[in-house]
Amino acid sequence: MDAIPDRVKVAVIGAGQAGLSVAFYLRRFELVADEDFVMLDRAPGPGGAWQHRWSSLRLGTAHKVNDLPGMGELGISFETADRTLPAKEVVADYYGRFEEHYRLNVHRPVDVRRITNDGVDLRIEYEDLSPQPVEELKSRGFFGRRRKTFEAAAPPPAPRGELRAQFLVNATGTWGSPFVPYYPGMGDFRGRHLHTSDFASAEDFRDENVIVVGGGTSAIGFMLELEGVASGLTWVSRRPIDWLDRQELDLEGASAAVSRQDEAARAGRALPSIVSGTGVPKNRRIAAGIDRGLLVAKPMFDRIEADRVVWSDGSEAKADAIIWATGFRPELRHLSPLRLREKAGGVTVGQGAAWHDPRIFLAGYGPQASTIGASRAGRMIARQIMAMI
């Protein structure tokens, strides 16, 4: 990979769906990678967050993966992709081919640590992880997310560098910022706490008592995979599951969720859960799980003890592991020196741009979340940048 330039017009951080979509339109506007714009990505290879997902996950069993703009030119589409292969392999392959075809020159693995003002420019401080053995970095949880949920993973020493840019497109997504709510007794639990981003294989829970927490598609997927593997399996959710009697999410439900995300982003509030606004469609596999009594969620437990969880009515369930499928938050820590976050908990964003600093665009944030429209937002953000260059 070529050296990272010292200064560019546009820096794009993150090469998942949102970052690649913006980069595609920058190229359409005849900007050249590593001359006019640069792409930095912390992951070891193409694929965005999908490359970190568990190997048994297949396309069509979770949120839909939308095609990137311009993928048709390569003759590939997720609509016709091989669904017998792990989703992580398919997405990594397609994204890698996309990057090469459009000559995006993504620099990886590069971890952006801090962004500050430098006059009219933005100074981007980063660590180049490429000299480090990839397998060692993976084993320390460095690519999957910046910090372990319950155990800090100290980043390895790496060469530091910095570059300057007129504009910044932050497309870091959420995978690096898992959310786990606090419940009494969490520290007393002798079993394993895991988040969605820790899940690797159902076999890791063979003959164990497992509690799955969450009301979205990840929690449902874990329940289906762990059935017949775990010796005891309990599903709990903080809210009732809003089942939809259809195979896929309809446009009306998706539009309503986008509107709620947009309203929160414009007001600088913390972003609401997507699934809480859309509900969960019942495909055949899910419907069968409901019929046989597997996918019936209990209300949230009251506390955690050393080897079990306990409800307020005194009922309990033994636990060797608790999987927290409780979602993610936008990964924005590297932007903290710019003081964009509001007291209400979010960043005020309209049409993809930060309200308090028009040099900064948040791709894949709020209504542009990757599962419901990051591709469409790429054109909008690129056009705004071009209007100001």
GROMACS .gro file of C-alpha atoms in nm:
model
  389
    1MET     CA    1   0.000   0.000   0.000
    2ASP     CA    2   0.120   0.350  -0.083
    3ALA     CA    3   0.215   0.594   0.190
    4ILE     CA    4  -0.062   0.797   0.350
    5PRO     CA    5  -0.050   1.153   0.213
    6ASP     CA    6   0.019   1.447   0.444
    7ARG     CA    7  -0.272   1.659   0.326
    8VAL     CA    8  -0.586   1.603   0.120
    9LYS     CA    9  -0.911   1.780   0.050
   10VAL     CA   10  -1.122   1.503   0.201
   11ALA     CA   11  -1.046   1.231   0.455
   12VAL     CA   12  -1.287   0.938   0.480
   13ILE     CA   13  -1.260   0.733   0.798
   14GLY     CA   14  -1.410   0.388   0.765
   15ALA     CA   15  -1.452   0.163   0.461
   16GLY     CA   16  -1.784  -0.002   0.534
   17GLN     CA   17  -2.096   0.061   0.331
   18ALA     CA   18  -2.123   0.429   0.423
   19GLY     CA   19  -1.757   0.516   0.359
   20LEU     CA   20  -1.741   0.327   0.030
   21SER     CA   21  -2.061   0.493  -0.089
   22VAL     CA   22  -1.921   0.840  -0.028
   23ALA     CA   23  -1.589   0.744  -0.192
   24PHE     CA   24  -1.771   0.614  -0.500
   25TYR     CA   25  -1.937   0.951  -0.557
   26LEU     CA   26  -1.615   1.142  -0.488
   27ARG     CA   27  -1.461   0.936  -0.767
   28ARG     CA   28  -1.761   1.017  -0.988
   29PHE     CA   29  -1.678   1.382  -0.929
   30GLU     CA   30  -1.327   1.299  -1.058
   31LEU     CA   31  -1.147   1.320  -0.727
   32VAL     CA   32  -0.845   1.091  -0.709
   33ALA     CA   33  -0.761   0.868  -0.415
   34ASP     CA   34  -0.445   0.967  -0.228
   35GLU     CA   35  -0.434   1.296  -0.417
   36ASP     CA   36  -0.769   1.459  -0.346
   37PHE     CA   37  -0.906   1.224  -0.084
   38VAL     CA   38  -0.781   0.945   0.139
   39MET     CA   39  -0.955   0.647   0.298
   40LEU     CA   40  -0.845   0.511   0.635
   41ASP     CA   41  -0.986   0.190   0.778
   42ARG     CA   42  -0.904   0.012   1.104
   43ALA     CA   43  -1.003  -0.335   0.988
   44PRO     CA   44  -0.747  -0.582   0.849
   45GLY     CA   45  -0.934  -0.624   0.520
   46PRO     CA   46  -1.240  -0.523   0.318
   47GLY     CA   47  -1.591  -0.597   0.439
   48GLY     CA   48  -1.670  -0.332   0.699
   49ALA     CA   49  -1.822  -0.470   1.019
   50TRP     CA   50  -1.940  -0.781   0.835
   51GLN     CA   51  -1.589  -0.927   0.833
   52HIS     CA   52  -1.606  -0.954   1.215
   53ARG     CA   53  -1.935  -1.145   1.227
   54TRP     CA   54  -1.963  -1.514   1.308
   55SER     CA   55  -1.896  -1.766   1.034
   56SER     CA   56  -2.236  -1.937   1.047
   57LEU     CA   57  -2.421  -1.615   0.961
   58ARG     CA   58  -2.560  -1.620   0.607
   59LEU     CA   59  -2.705  -1.349   0.387
   60GLY     CA   60  -3.079  -1.334   0.428
   61THR     CA   61  -3.079  -1.440   0.795
   62ALA     CA   62  -3.012  -1.092   0.934
   63HIS     CA   63  -3.053  -0.734   0.817
   64LYS     CA   64  -3.049  -0.694   0.443
   65VAL     CA   65  -2.716  -0.596   0.288
   66ASN     CA   66  -2.782  -0.324   0.034
   67ASP     CA   67  -2.577  -0.302  -0.283
   68LEU     CA   68  -2.319  -0.028  -0.303
   69PRO     CA   69  -2.377   0.233  -0.573
   70GLY     CA   70  -2.187   0.123  -0.881
   71MET     CA   71  -2.178  -0.246  -0.792
   72GLY     CA   72  -2.383  -0.321  -1.103
   73GLU     CA   73  -2.088  -0.212  -1.315
   74LEU     CA   74  -1.895  -0.505  -1.166
   75GLY     CA   75  -2.177  -0.747  -1.242
   76ILE     CA   76  -2.234  -0.839  -0.876
   77SER     CA   77  -2.525  -0.793  -0.638
   78PHE     CA   78  -2.612  -0.912  -0.290
   79GLU     CA   79  -2.954  -1.002  -0.425
   80THR     CA   80  -2.800  -1.283  -0.628
   81ALA     CA   81  -2.504  -1.367  -0.404
   82ASP     CA   82  -2.433  -1.723  -0.291
   83ARG     CA   83  -2.629  -1.768   0.034
   84THR     CA   84  -2.457  -2.094   0.120
   85LEU     CA   85  -2.133  -1.911   0.199
   86PRO     CA   86  -2.065  -1.719   0.522
   87ALA     CA   87  -2.196  -1.363   0.487
   88LYS     CA   88  -1.863  -1.228   0.609
   89GLU     CA   89  -1.683  -1.392   0.313
   90VAL     CA   90  -1.933  -1.271   0.053
   91VAL     CA   91  -1.932  -0.911   0.177
   92ALA     CA   92  -1.552  -0.902   0.208
   93ASP     CA   93  -1.516  -1.036  -0.146
   94TYR     CA   94  -1.763  -0.790  -0.299
   95TYR     CA   95  -1.629  -0.489  -0.109
   96GLY     CA   96  -1.272  -0.581  -0.197
   97ARG     CA   97  -1.359  -0.604  -0.566
   98PHE     CA   98  -1.543  -0.272  -0.541
   99GLU     CA   99  -1.241  -0.100  -0.383
  100GLU     CA  100  -1.009  -0.232  -0.650
  101HIS     CA  101  -1.238  -0.152  -0.942
  102TYR     CA  102  -1.285   0.211  -0.837
  103ARG     CA  103  -0.921   0.251  -0.725
  104LEU     CA  104  -1.005   0.370  -0.375
  105ASN     CA  105  -0.663   0.282  -0.227
  106VAL     CA  106  -0.798   0.211   0.121
  107HIS     CA  107  -0.522   0.233   0.383
  108ARG     CA  108  -0.552  -0.041   0.643
  109PRO     CA  109  -0.517  -0.132   0.914
  110VAL     CA  110  -0.499   0.230   1.029
  111ASP     CA  111  -0.660   0.337   1.355
  112VAL     CA  112  -0.765   0.702   1.380
  113ARG     CA  113  -0.711   0.807   1.740
  114ARG     CA  114  -0.785   1.178   1.755
  115ILE     CA  115  -0.908   1.465   1.538
  116THR     CA  116  -0.845   1.827   1.627
  117ASN     CA  117  -0.865   2.169   1.469
  118ASP     CA  118  -0.557   2.300   1.292
  119GLY     CA  119  -0.655   2.640   1.160
  120VAL     CA  120  -0.889   2.595   0.866
  121ASP     CA  121  -0.787   2.229   0.841
  122LEU     CA  122  -0.859   1.926   1.053
  123ARG     CA  123  -0.563   1.736   1.196
  124ILE     CA  124  -0.613   1.359   1.194
  125GLU     CA  125  -0.385   1.161   1.424
  126TYR     CA  126  -0.360   0.790   1.352
  127GLU     CA  127  -0.169   0.473   1.429
  128ASP     CA  128  -0.051   0.251   1.147
  129LEU     CA  129  -0.115  -0.107   1.261
  130SER     CA  130   0.023  -0.273   0.948
  131PRO     CA  131   0.362  -0.362   1.103
  132GLN     CA  132   0.178  -0.565   1.371
  133PRO     CA  133   0.089  -0.933   1.312
  134VAL     CA  134  -0.278  -0.939   1.214
  135GLU     CA  135  -0.358  -1.257   1.409
  136GLU     CA  136  -0.215  -1.107   1.726
  137LEU     CA  137  -0.421  -0.793   1.682
  138LYS     CA  138  -0.735  -1.000   1.621
  139SER     CA  139  -0.674  -1.208   1.934
  140ARG     CA  140  -0.661  -0.888   2.138
  141GLY     CA  141  -0.996  -0.771   2.008
  142PHE     CA  142  -0.841  -0.472   1.836
  143PHE     CA  143  -1.024  -0.492   1.504
  144GLY     CA  144  -1.364  -0.604   1.623
  145ARG     CA  145  -1.398  -0.309   1.856
  146ARG     CA  146  -1.174  -0.062   2.028
  147ARG     CA  147  -1.234  -0.194   2.379
  148LYS     CA  148  -1.355  -0.519   2.530
  149THR     CA  149  -1.687  -0.487   2.711
  150PHE     CA  150  -1.560  -0.602   3.047
  151GLU     CA  151  -1.188  -0.632   2.995
  152ALA     CA  152  -0.974  -0.359   2.841
  153ALA     CA  153  -0.758  -0.463   2.547
  154ALA     CA  154  -0.446  -0.247   2.552
  155PRO     CA  155  -0.359  -0.141   2.197
  156PRO     CA  156  -0.017  -0.254   2.080
  157PRO     CA  157   0.250   0.006   2.012
  158ALA     CA  158   0.228   0.127   1.655
  159PRO     CA  159   0.386   0.395   1.439
  160ARG     CA  160   0.198   0.721   1.473
  161GLY     CA  161   0.125   0.968   1.200
  162GLU     CA  162  -0.098   1.257   1.113
  163LEU     CA  163  -0.253   1.416   0.810
  164ARG     CA  164  -0.457   1.728   0.742
  165ALA     CA  165  -0.780   1.760   0.552
  166GLN     CA  166  -1.024   2.033   0.459
  167PHE     CA  167  -1.321   1.804   0.512
  168LEU     CA  168  -1.382   1.489   0.710
  169VAL     CA  169  -1.630   1.211   0.639
  170ASN     CA  170  -1.669   1.002   0.951
  171ALA     CA  171  -1.801   0.659   0.852
  172THR     CA  172  -1.685   0.454   1.149
  173GLY     CA  173  -2.023   0.295   1.212
  174THR     CA  174  -2.104   0.132   1.545
  175TRP     CA  175  -1.925  -0.205   1.563
  176GLY     CA  176  -1.642  -0.056   1.767
  177SER     CA  177  -1.878   0.077   2.034
  178PRO     CA  178  -2.091  -0.206   2.180
  179PHE     CA  179  -2.359  -0.120   2.432
  180VAL     CA  180  -2.420  -0.331   2.743
  181PRO     CA  181  -2.670  -0.203   3.001
  182TYR     CA  182  -2.591  -0.238   3.370
  183TYR     CA  183  -2.781  -0.479   3.591
  184PRO     CA  184  -2.718  -0.547   3.961
  185GLY     CA  185  -2.475  -0.833   4.020
  186MET     CA  186  -2.297  -0.817   3.686
  187GLY     CA  187  -1.960  -0.814   3.858
  188ASP     CA  188  -2.050  -1.115   4.075
  189PHE     CA  189  -2.127  -1.341   3.779
  190ARG     CA  190  -1.880  -1.632   3.758
  191GLY     CA  191  -1.971  -1.719   3.402
  192ARG     CA  192  -1.897  -1.537   3.078
  193HIS     CA  193  -2.036  -1.203   2.968
  194LEU     CA  194  -2.030  -1.166   2.588
  195HIS     CA  195  -2.162  -0.908   2.348
  196THR     CA  196  -2.284  -0.968   1.992
  197SER     CA  197  -1.940  -0.864   1.870
  198ASP     CA  198  -1.781  -1.146   2.075
  199PHE     CA  199  -1.992  -1.425   1.930
  200ALA     CA  200  -1.791  -1.665   1.714
  201SER     CA  201  -1.968  -2.002   1.713
  202ALA     CA  202  -2.258  -2.178   1.881
  203GLU     CA  203  -2.018  -2.463   1.961
  204ASP     CA  204  -1.848  -2.236   2.214
  205PHE     CA  205  -2.161  -2.284   2.429
  206ARG     CA  206  -2.197  -2.660   2.394
  207ASP     CA  207  -2.380  -2.806   2.700
  208GLU     CA  208  -2.392  -2.469   2.876
  209ASN     CA  209  -2.683  -2.273   3.021
  210VAL     CA  210  -2.710  -1.958   2.813
  211ILE     CA  211  -2.911  -1.641   2.861
  212VAL     CA  212  -2.963  -1.431   2.547
  213VAL     CA  213  -3.054  -1.066   2.611
  214GLY     CA  214  -3.204  -0.847   2.338
  215GLY     CA  215  -3.507  -0.800   2.117
  216GLY     CA  216  -3.354  -0.774   1.770
  217THR     CA  217  -3.243  -0.997   1.487
  218SER     CA  218  -2.906  -1.081   1.646
  219ALA     CA  219  -3.070  -1.217   1.961
  220ILE     CA  220  -3.314  -1.418   1.750
  221GLY     CA  221  -3.029  -1.554   1.539
  222PHE     CA  222  -2.839  -1.663   1.850
  223MET     CA  223  -3.144  -1.842   1.986
  224LEU     CA  224  -3.189  -2.033   1.661
  225GLU     CA  225  -2.820  -2.129   1.641
  226LEU     CA  226  -2.792  -2.231   2.006
  227GLU     CA  227  -3.100  -2.452   2.000
  228GLY     CA  228  -2.988  -2.811   2.044
  229VAL     CA  229  -2.635  -2.698   2.137
  230ALA     CA  230  -2.681  -2.527   2.473
  231SER     CA  231  -2.816  -2.742   2.754
  232GLY     CA  232  -3.037  -2.458   2.874
  233LEU     CA  233  -3.148  -2.160   2.668
  234THR     CA  234  -3.341  -1.855   2.790
  235TRP     CA  235  -3.435  -1.548   2.591
  236VAL     CA  236  -3.508  -1.220   2.769
  237SER     CA  237  -3.591  -0.876   2.631
  238ARG     CA  238  -3.632  -0.535   2.788
  239ARG     CA  239  -3.944  -0.478   2.578
  240PRO     CA  240  -4.207  -0.699   2.417
  241ILE     CA  241  -4.115  -0.826   2.071
  242ASP     CA  242  -4.309  -0.652   1.796
  243TRP     CA  243  -4.359  -0.939   1.553
  244LEU     CA  244  -4.466  -0.849   1.199
  245ASP     CA  245  -4.675  -1.094   0.999
  246ARG     CA  246  -4.469  -1.064   0.684
  247GLN     CA  247  -4.148  -1.208   0.544
  248GLU     CA  248  -3.958  -0.879   0.513
  249LEU     CA  249  -3.972  -0.526   0.651
  250ASP     CA  250  -4.210  -0.308   0.452
  251LEU     CA  251  -4.119   0.037   0.321
  252GLU     CA  252  -4.369   0.208   0.551
  253GLY     CA  253  -4.209   0.063   0.863
  254ALA     CA  254  -3.857   0.140   0.740
  255SER     CA  255  -3.955   0.498   0.652
  256ALA     CA  256  -4.101   0.554   0.997
  257ALA     CA  257  -3.778   0.430   1.160
  258VAL     CA  258  -3.570   0.657   0.935
  259SER     CA  259  -3.787   0.955   1.030
  260ARG     CA  260  -3.734   0.888   1.402
  261GLN     CA  261  -3.360   0.857   1.349
  262ASP     CA  262  -3.356   1.181   1.148
  263GLU     CA  263  -3.555   1.367   1.412
  264ALA     CA  264  -3.319   1.253   1.688
  265ALA     CA  265  -3.009   1.341   1.483
  266ARG     CA  266  -3.137   1.690   1.403
  267ALA     CA  267  -3.214   1.747   1.772
  268GLY     CA  268  -2.877   1.617   1.892
  269ARG     CA  269  -3.039   1.337   2.094
  270ALA     CA  270  -2.911   0.984   2.139
  271LEU     CA  271  -3.029   0.774   1.847
  272PRO     CA  272  -3.321   0.535   1.903
  273SER     CA  273  -3.301   0.166   1.823
  274ILE     CA  274  -3.393   0.083   1.464
  275VAL     CA  275  -3.568  -0.242   1.551
  276SER     CA  276  -3.781  -0.069   1.816
  277GLY     CA  277  -3.930   0.140   1.537
  278THR     CA  278  -3.966  -0.127   1.269
  279GLY     CA  279  -4.057  -0.449   1.444
  280VAL     CA  280  -3.928  -0.793   1.346
  281PRO     CA  281  -4.066  -0.965   1.033
  282LYS     CA  282  -4.149  -1.332   1.076
  283ASN     CA  283  -3.981  -1.531   0.803
  284ARG     CA  284  -4.045  -1.904   0.786
  285ARG     CA  285  -3.752  -1.995   1.009
  286ILE     CA  286  -3.856  -1.747   1.276
  287ALA     CA  287  -4.223  -1.845   1.256
  288ALA     CA  288  -4.127  -2.209   1.308
  289GLY     CA  289  -3.917  -2.111   1.611
  290ILE     CA  290  -4.215  -1.929   1.760
  291ASP     CA  291  -4.446  -2.223   1.696
  292ARG     CA  292  -4.222  -2.471   1.877
  293GLY     CA  293  -4.187  -2.238   2.177
  294LEU     CA  294  -3.823  -2.141   2.126
  295LEU     CA  295  -3.869  -1.776   2.035
  296VAL     CA  296  -4.076  -1.667   2.332
  297ALA     CA  297  -3.903  -1.388   2.522
  298LYS     CA  298  -3.929  -1.353   2.897
  299PRO     CA  299  -3.930  -1.007   3.055
  300MET     CA  300  -3.596  -0.868   3.169
  301PHE     CA  301  -3.451  -1.027   3.482
  302ASP     CA  302  -3.405  -0.819   3.795
  303ARG     CA  303  -3.051  -0.914   3.897
  304ILE     CA  304  -2.756  -1.141   3.824
  305GLU     CA  305  -2.604  -1.380   4.074
  306ALA     CA  306  -2.292  -1.594   4.058
  307ASP     CA  307  -2.443  -1.870   3.845
  308ARG     CA  308  -2.793  -1.752   3.752
  309VAL     CA  309  -3.026  -1.466   3.673
  310VAL     CA  310  -3.322  -1.385   3.895
  311TRP     CA  311  -3.654  -1.214   3.821
  312SER     CA  312  -3.844  -0.985   4.057
  313ASP     CA  313  -4.100  -1.259   4.128
  314GLY     CA  314  -3.826  -1.490   4.257
  315SER     CA  315  -3.807  -1.714   3.950
  316GLU     CA  316  -3.460  -1.785   3.817
  317ALA     CA  317  -3.258  -1.947   3.540
  318LYS     CA  318  -2.915  -2.102   3.566
  319ALA     CA  319  -2.645  -1.933   3.358
  320ASP     CA  320  -2.296  -2.023   3.242
  321ALA     CA  321  -2.293  -1.742   2.987
  322ILE     CA  322  -2.492  -1.426   2.915
  323ILE     CA  323  -2.493  -1.300   2.558
  324TRP     CA  324  -2.578  -0.930   2.544
  325ALA     CA  325  -2.736  -0.872   2.202
  326THR     CA  326  -2.811  -0.518   2.314
  327GLY     CA  327  -2.685  -0.320   2.020
  328PHE     CA  328  -2.420  -0.061   1.955
  329ARG     CA  329  -2.367   0.311   1.976
  330PRO     CA  330  -2.205   0.535   1.712
  331GLU     CA  331  -1.826   0.520   1.740
  332LEU     CA  332  -1.731   0.884   1.782
  333ARG     CA  333  -1.465   0.893   2.056
  334HIS     CA  334  -1.196   1.014   1.817
  335LEU     CA  335  -1.412   1.321   1.746
  336SER     CA  336  -1.438   1.423   2.113
  337PRO     CA  337  -1.175   1.703   2.090
  338LEU     CA  338  -1.408   1.881   1.844
  339ARG     CA  339  -1.687   1.894   2.105
  340LEU     CA  340  -1.966   1.801   1.870
  341ARG     CA  341  -2.170   1.601   2.120
  342GLU     CA  342  -2.474   1.769   2.271
  343LYS     CA  343  -2.595   1.749   2.630
  344ALA     CA  344  -2.885   1.538   2.503
  345GLY     CA  345  -2.634   1.264   2.420
  346GLY     CA  346  -2.603   1.281   2.042
  347VAL     CA  347  -2.451   1.491   1.766
  348THR     CA  348  -2.671   1.739   1.584
  349VAL     CA  349  -2.667   1.628   1.222
  350GLY     CA  350  -2.874   1.745   0.927
  351GLN     CA  351  -2.836   1.616   0.571
  352GLY     CA  352  -2.527   1.429   0.687
  353ALA     CA  353  -2.340   1.739   0.810
  354ALA     CA  354  -2.251   1.825   1.170
  355TRP     CA  355  -2.447   2.134   1.273
  356HIS     CA  356  -2.158   2.281   1.475
  357ASP     CA  357  -1.888   2.222   1.214
  358PRO     CA  358  -1.981   2.213   0.843
  359ARG     CA  359  -1.642   2.061   0.757
  360ILE     CA  360  -1.749   1.734   0.919
  361PHE     CA  361  -1.993   1.483   0.773
  362LEU     CA  362  -2.124   1.177   0.952
  363ALA     CA  363  -2.197   0.907   0.697
  364GLY     CA  364  -2.402   0.614   0.819
  365TYR     CA  365  -2.520   0.810   1.123
  366GLY     CA  366  -2.886   0.831   1.224
  367PRO     CA  367  -3.114   0.811   0.918
  368GLN     CA  368  -2.817   0.701   0.707
  369ALA     CA  369  -2.754   0.387   0.913
  370SER     CA  370  -2.603   0.122   0.687
  371THR     CA  371  -2.898  -0.116   0.698
  372ILE     CA  372  -3.148   0.145   0.579
  373GLY     CA  373  -2.978   0.381   0.341
  374ALA     CA  374  -2.608   0.463   0.369
  375SER     CA  375  -2.571   0.414  -0.006
  376ARG     CA  376  -2.825   0.685  -0.083
  377ALA     CA  377  -2.652   0.923   0.156
  378GLY     CA  378  -2.318   0.890  -0.023
  379ARG     CA  379  -2.429   1.105  -0.313
  380MET     CA  380  -2.576   1.371  -0.086
  381ILE     CA  381  -2.259   1.407   0.120
  382ALA     CA  382  -2.028   1.405  -0.184
  383ARG     CA  383  -2.234   1.677  -0.352
  384GLN     CA  384  -2.216   1.898  -0.044
  385ILE     CA  385  -1.840   1.855  -0.022
  386MET     CA  386  -1.793   1.936  -0.389
  387ALA     CA  387  -1.999   2.252  -0.348
  388MET     CA  388  -1.753   2.377  -0.084
  389ILE     CA  389  -1.420   2.270  -0.233
   0.00000   0.00000   0.00000
